[in-house]
């Protein structure tokens, strides 16, 4: 794959047939990586070096893997969408994040929601976690997420209530 130096902001609506190319990390101005279809690997760990990445949407891909912790190094990431990707393993919530939308529905993720989710993700507007293997108490203070306007936790094993 040839990466042109004039590509500055978006790389979306592509049909990669295997892993994302390692050359993506050369795009130091890339803001959006979205709607990449037929991707069967996961993000190269070096993708976390693209400090300008704002949107990472790899939904609807047969990834069948775990979410790499390196995604937490994307300090400017606002939208993370990994829905319908056959992901497994523990649910990851990153600290000090600028995340506004965290969409991980329809996977096989396990674990609990952290009790301090509103402190960890103060800009959170949308939390999509339906149809996973999550359990435990819904944090009683979830209403303290002042920006939250969409909360989807259905089809899990949560207990408790949202006030």
PDB file of C-alpha atoms in Angstrom:
ATOM      1  CA  UNK A   1       0.000   0.000   0.000  1.00  0.00           C
ATOM      2  CA  UNK A   2       1.280   3.457  -0.866  1.00  0.00           C
ATOM      3  CA  UNK A   3       0.626   6.215   1.670  1.00  0.00           C
ATOM      4  CA  UNK A   4       0.558   9.654   0.126  1.00  0.00           C
ATOM      5  CA  UNK A   5       1.998  12.475   2.257  1.00  0.00           C
ATOM      6  CA  UNK A   6      -0.931  14.782   1.368  1.00  0.00           C
ATOM      7  CA  UNK A   7      -3.435  12.561   3.180  1.00  0.00           C
ATOM      8  CA  UNK A   8      -4.062  14.595   6.307  1.00  0.00           C
ATOM      9  CA  UNK A   9      -7.280  13.832   8.076  1.00  0.00           C
ATOM     10  CA  UNK A  10      -9.348  10.825   7.084  1.00  0.00           C
ATOM     11  CA  UNK A  11      -8.894   7.251   6.100  1.00  0.00           C
ATOM     12  CA  UNK A  12     -12.361   5.778   6.013  1.00  0.00           C
ATOM     13  CA  UNK A  13     -14.628   3.508   3.980  1.00  0.00           C
ATOM     14  CA  UNK A  14     -11.913   1.119   2.848  1.00  0.00           C
ATOM     15  CA  UNK A  15     -11.906  -2.622   2.283  1.00  0.00           C
ATOM     16  CA  UNK A  16      -8.672  -3.993   3.677  1.00  0.00           C
ATOM     17  CA  UNK A  17      -8.630  -7.766   3.352  1.00  0.00           C
ATOM     18  CA  UNK A  18      -6.227  -8.565   6.207  1.00  0.00           C
ATOM     19  CA  UNK A  19      -4.445  -6.515   8.849  1.00  0.00           C
ATOM     20  CA  UNK A  20      -4.282  -2.744   8.858  1.00  0.00           C
ATOM     21  CA  UNK A  21      -1.051  -1.747   7.146  1.00  0.00           C
ATOM     22  CA  UNK A  22       1.827  -0.764   9.437  1.00  0.00           C
ATOM     23  CA  UNK A  23       2.398   2.268   7.214  1.00  0.00           C
ATOM     24  CA  UNK A  24      -0.599   3.964   8.830  1.00  0.00           C
ATOM     25  CA  UNK A  25       1.633   5.126  11.663  1.00  0.00           C
ATOM     26  CA  UNK A  26       3.402   7.388   9.171  1.00  0.00           C
ATOM     27  CA  UNK A  27       0.232   9.476   8.943  1.00  0.00           C
ATOM     28  CA  UNK A  28       0.995  11.782  11.829  1.00  0.00           C
ATOM     29  CA  UNK A  29      -1.980  14.048  11.031  1.00  0.00           C
ATOM     30  CA  UNK A  30      -4.583  11.305  10.737  1.00  0.00           C
ATOM     31  CA  UNK A  31      -7.728  12.212  12.687  1.00  0.00           C
ATOM     32  CA  UNK A  32     -10.244   9.611  11.517  1.00  0.00           C
ATOM     33  CA  UNK A  33      -9.860   5.906  10.870  1.00  0.00           C
ATOM     34  CA  UNK A  34     -13.392   4.752  10.297  1.00  0.00           C
ATOM     35  CA  UNK A  35     -15.532   2.174   8.557  1.00  0.00           C
ATOM     36  CA  UNK A  36     -12.624  -0.080   7.685  1.00  0.00           C
ATOM     37  CA  UNK A  37     -14.274  -3.292   6.499  1.00  0.00           C
ATOM     38  CA  UNK A  38     -13.020  -6.872   6.208  1.00  0.00           C
ATOM     39  CA  UNK A  39     -10.221  -6.177   8.609  1.00  0.00           C
ATOM     40  CA  UNK A  40      -9.221  -9.443  10.273  1.00  0.00           C
ATOM     41  CA  UNK A  41      -6.316  -8.458  12.477  1.00  0.00           C
ATOM     42  CA  UNK A  42      -6.139  -5.788  15.094  1.00  0.00           C
ATOM     43  CA  UNK A  43      -4.562  -2.394  15.188  1.00  0.00           C
ATOM     44  CA  UNK A  44      -0.796  -2.440  15.142  1.00  0.00           C
ATOM     45  CA  UNK A  45       0.418  -1.317  18.596  1.00  0.00           C
ATOM     46  CA  UNK A  46       2.279   1.510  16.898  1.00  0.00           C
ATOM     47  CA  UNK A  47      -1.097   3.025  15.905  1.00  0.00           C
ATOM     48  CA  UNK A  48      -1.085   4.525  19.390  1.00  0.00           C
ATOM     49  CA  UNK A  49       1.713   6.819  18.173  1.00  0.00           C
ATOM     50  CA  UNK A  50      -0.719   8.779  15.982  1.00  0.00           C
ATOM     51  CA  UNK A  51      -1.381  11.468  18.557  1.00  0.00           C
ATOM     52  CA  UNK A  52      -3.917  13.290  16.376  1.00  0.00           C
ATOM     53  CA  UNK A  53      -6.318  10.319  16.059  1.00  0.00           C
ATOM     54  CA  UNK A  54      -9.773  11.540  17.055  1.00  0.00           C
ATOM     55  CA  UNK A  55     -12.026   8.738  15.774  1.00  0.00           C
ATOM     56  CA  UNK A  56     -11.285   5.010  15.648  1.00  0.00           C
ATOM     57  CA  UNK A  57     -14.195   3.017  14.267  1.00  0.00           C
ATOM     58  CA  UNK A  58     -13.430  -0.595  13.429  1.00  0.00           C
ATOM     59  CA  UNK A  59     -16.960  -1.904  13.960  1.00  0.00           C
ATOM     60  CA  UNK A  60     -18.395  -4.872  12.036  1.00  0.00           C
ATOM     61  CA  UNK A  61     -15.107  -6.699  11.535  1.00  0.00           C
ATOM     62  CA  UNK A  62     -14.339 -10.324  12.419  1.00  0.00           C
ATOM     63  CA  UNK A  63     -11.502  -9.408  14.790  1.00  0.00           C
ATOM     64  CA  UNK A  64     -11.980 -12.261  17.308  1.00  0.00           C
ATOM     65  CA  UNK A  65      -9.330 -10.933  19.649  1.00  0.00           C
ATOM     66  CA  UNK A  66      -8.860  -8.733  22.717  1.00  0.00           C
ATOM     67  CA  UNK A  67      -8.767  -4.953  22.871  1.00  0.00           C
ATOM     68  CA  UNK A  68      -5.100  -3.956  22.995  1.00  0.00           C
ATOM     69  CA  UNK A  69      -4.166  -1.722  25.910  1.00  0.00           C
ATOM     70  CA  UNK A  70      -2.223   0.551  23.558  1.00  0.00           C
ATOM     71  CA  UNK A  71      -5.513   2.148  22.511  1.00  0.00           C
ATOM     72  CA  UNK A  72      -5.441   3.840  25.923  1.00  0.00           C
ATOM     73  CA  UNK A  73      -2.397   5.823  24.733  1.00  0.00           C
ATOM     74  CA  UNK A  74      -4.454   7.669  22.125  1.00  0.00           C
ATOM     75  CA  UNK A  75      -4.784  10.833  24.200  1.00  0.00           C
ATOM     76  CA  UNK A  76      -6.912  12.765  21.700  1.00  0.00           C
ATOM     77  CA  UNK A  77      -9.317   9.921  20.966  1.00  0.00           C
ATOM     78  CA  UNK A  78     -12.943  11.067  21.242  1.00  0.00           C
ATOM     79  CA  UNK A  79     -14.812   8.217  19.562  1.00  0.00           C
ATOM     80  CA  UNK A  80     -13.940   4.543  19.942  1.00  0.00           C
ATOM     81  CA  UNK A  81     -16.314   2.177  18.174  1.00  0.00           C
ATOM     82  CA  UNK A  82     -15.493  -1.530  18.243  1.00  0.00           C
ATOM     83  CA  UNK A  83     -19.036  -2.908  18.028  1.00  0.00           C
ATOM     84  CA  UNK A  84     -19.864  -6.272  16.429  1.00  0.00           C
ATOM     85  CA  UNK A  85     -16.214  -7.358  16.297  1.00  0.00           C
ATOM     86  CA  UNK A  86     -16.281 -10.693  18.175  1.00  0.00           C
ATOM     87  CA  UNK A  87     -13.977  -9.207  20.827  1.00  0.00           C
ATOM     88  CA  UNK A  88     -13.390 -11.125  24.039  1.00  0.00           C
ATOM     89  CA  UNK A  89     -11.532 -10.583  27.277  1.00  0.00           C
ATOM     90  CA  UNK A  90     -11.846  -7.958  29.941  1.00  0.00           C
ATOM     91  CA  UNK A  91     -13.551  -4.662  29.372  1.00  0.00           C
ATOM     92  CA  UNK A  92     -11.024  -1.820  29.302  1.00  0.00           C
ATOM     93  CA  UNK A  93     -11.827   1.683  30.534  1.00  0.00           C
ATOM     94  CA  UNK A  94      -9.026   4.183  30.160  1.00  0.00           C
ATOM     95  CA  UNK A  95      -8.124   6.895  32.662  1.00  0.00           C
ATOM     96  CA  UNK A  96      -7.837  10.594  31.950  1.00  0.00           C
ATOM     97  CA  UNK A  97      -9.478  10.146  28.608  1.00  0.00           C
ATOM     98  CA  UNK A  98     -11.185  12.631  26.306  1.00  0.00           C
ATOM     99  CA  UNK A  99     -13.516   9.848  25.164  1.00  0.00           C
ATOM    100  CA  UNK A 100     -17.011  11.063  24.311  1.00  0.00           C
ATOM    101  CA  UNK A 101     -18.397   7.875  22.768  1.00  0.00           C
ATOM    102  CA  UNK A 102     -17.334   4.405  23.837  1.00  0.00           C
ATOM    103  CA  UNK A 103     -19.152   1.798  21.755  1.00  0.00           C
ATOM    104  CA  UNK A 104     -18.332  -1.852  22.459  1.00  0.00           C
ATOM    105  CA  UNK A 105     -21.739  -3.534  22.068  1.00  0.00           C
ATOM    106  CA  UNK A 106     -22.291  -7.004  20.639  1.00  0.00           C
ATOM    107  CA  UNK A 107     -18.991  -8.602  21.595  1.00  0.00           C
ATOM    108  CA  UNK A 108     -18.036 -11.136  24.273  1.00  0.00           C
ATOM    109  CA  UNK A 109     -16.382  -8.752  26.714  1.00  0.00           C
ATOM    110  CA  UNK A 110     -16.419  -9.611  30.404  1.00  0.00           C
ATOM    111  CA  UNK A 111     -15.833  -7.714  33.615  1.00  0.00           C
ATOM    112  CA  UNK A 112     -17.541  -4.870  35.397  1.00  0.00           C
ATOM    113  CA  UNK A 113     -18.005  -1.159  34.965  1.00  0.00           C
ATOM    114  CA  UNK A 114     -15.616   0.737  37.241  1.00  0.00           C
ATOM    115  CA  UNK A 115     -17.298   2.522  40.141  1.00  0.00           C
ATOM    116  CA  UNK A 116     -15.453   5.711  39.179  1.00  0.00           C
ATOM    117  CA  UNK A 117     -16.347   5.649  35.480  1.00  0.00           C
ATOM    118  CA  UNK A 118     -17.572   9.279  35.550  1.00  0.00           C
ATOM    119  CA  UNK A 119     -14.258  10.447  36.977  1.00  0.00           C
ATOM    120  CA  UNK A 120     -12.265   8.399  34.477  1.00  0.00           C
ATOM    121  CA  UNK A 121     -14.327   9.524  31.495  1.00  0.00           C
ATOM    122  CA  UNK A 122     -15.562  13.032  32.376  1.00  0.00           C
ATOM    123  CA  UNK A 123     -16.576  13.907  28.784  1.00  0.00           C
ATOM    124  CA  UNK A 124     -18.539  10.699  28.192  1.00  0.00           C
ATOM    125  CA  UNK A 125     -21.704  11.291  26.141  1.00  0.00           C
ATOM    126  CA  UNK A 126     -22.448   7.781  24.897  1.00  0.00           C
ATOM    127  CA  UNK A 127     -21.731   4.449  26.580  1.00  0.00           C
ATOM    128  CA  UNK A 128     -22.713   1.435  24.477  1.00  0.00           C
ATOM    129  CA  UNK A 129     -22.119  -1.889  26.258  1.00  0.00           C
ATOM    130  CA  UNK A 130     -25.155  -3.975  25.372  1.00  0.00           C
ATOM    131  CA  UNK A 131     -24.947  -7.656  24.433  1.00  0.00           C
ATOM    132  CA  UNK A 132     -21.719  -8.624  26.178  1.00  0.00           C
ATOM    133  CA  UNK A 133     -20.868 -10.805  29.188  1.00  0.00           C
ATOM    134  CA  UNK A 134     -20.564  -7.940  31.661  1.00  0.00           C
ATOM    135  CA  UNK A 135     -21.763  -8.290  35.240  1.00  0.00           C
ATOM    136  CA  UNK A 136     -21.647  -6.668  38.664  1.00  0.00           C
ATOM    137  CA  UNK A 137     -23.356  -3.586  39.988  1.00  0.00           C
ATOM    138  CA  UNK A 138     -24.247  -0.667  37.769  1.00  0.00           C
ATOM    139  CA  UNK A 139     -22.301   2.146  39.438  1.00  0.00           C
ATOM    140  CA  UNK A 140     -24.774   3.998  41.667  1.00  0.00           C
ATOM    141  CA  UNK A 141     -23.131   7.277  40.697  1.00  0.00           C
ATOM    142  CA  UNK A 142     -23.515   6.781  36.924  1.00  0.00           C
ATOM    143  CA  UNK A 143     -25.875   9.771  36.994  1.00  0.00           C
ATOM    144  CA  UNK A 144     -22.850  11.919  37.874  1.00  0.00           C
ATOM    145  CA  UNK A 145     -21.650  11.569  34.279  1.00  0.00           C
ATOM    146  CA  UNK A 146     -22.921  15.057  33.479  1.00  0.00           C
ATOM    147  CA  UNK A 147     -22.475  14.769  29.687  1.00  0.00           C
ATOM    148  CA  UNK A 148     -23.989  11.268  29.350  1.00  0.00           C
ATOM    149  CA  UNK A 149     -27.080  11.210  27.158  1.00  0.00           C
ATOM    150  CA  UNK A 150     -26.997   7.620  25.856  1.00  0.00           C
ATOM    151  CA  UNK A 151     -26.512   4.624  28.129  1.00  0.00           C
ATOM    152  CA  UNK A 152     -26.944   1.140  26.663  1.00  0.00           C
ATOM    153  CA  UNK A 153     -26.253  -1.732  29.063  1.00  0.00           C
ATOM    154  CA  UNK A 154     -28.951  -4.232  28.045  1.00  0.00           C
ATOM    155  CA  UNK A 155     -28.342  -7.957  27.559  1.00  0.00           C
ATOM    156  CA  UNK A 156     -25.625  -8.290  30.172  1.00  0.00           C
ATOM    157  CA  UNK A 157     -25.734  -9.595  33.742  1.00  0.00           C
ATOM    158  CA  UNK A 158     -25.786  -6.280  35.588  1.00  0.00           C
ATOM    159  CA  UNK A 159     -27.621  -5.732  38.837  1.00  0.00           C
ATOM    160  CA  UNK A 160     -28.698  -2.533  40.527  1.00  0.00           C
ATOM    161  CA  UNK A 161     -30.479   0.481  39.173  1.00  0.00           C
ATOM    162  CA  UNK A 162     -29.765   3.830  37.565  1.00  0.00           C
ATOM    163  CA  UNK A 163     -31.050   6.867  39.441  1.00  0.00           C
TER     164      UNK A 163
END
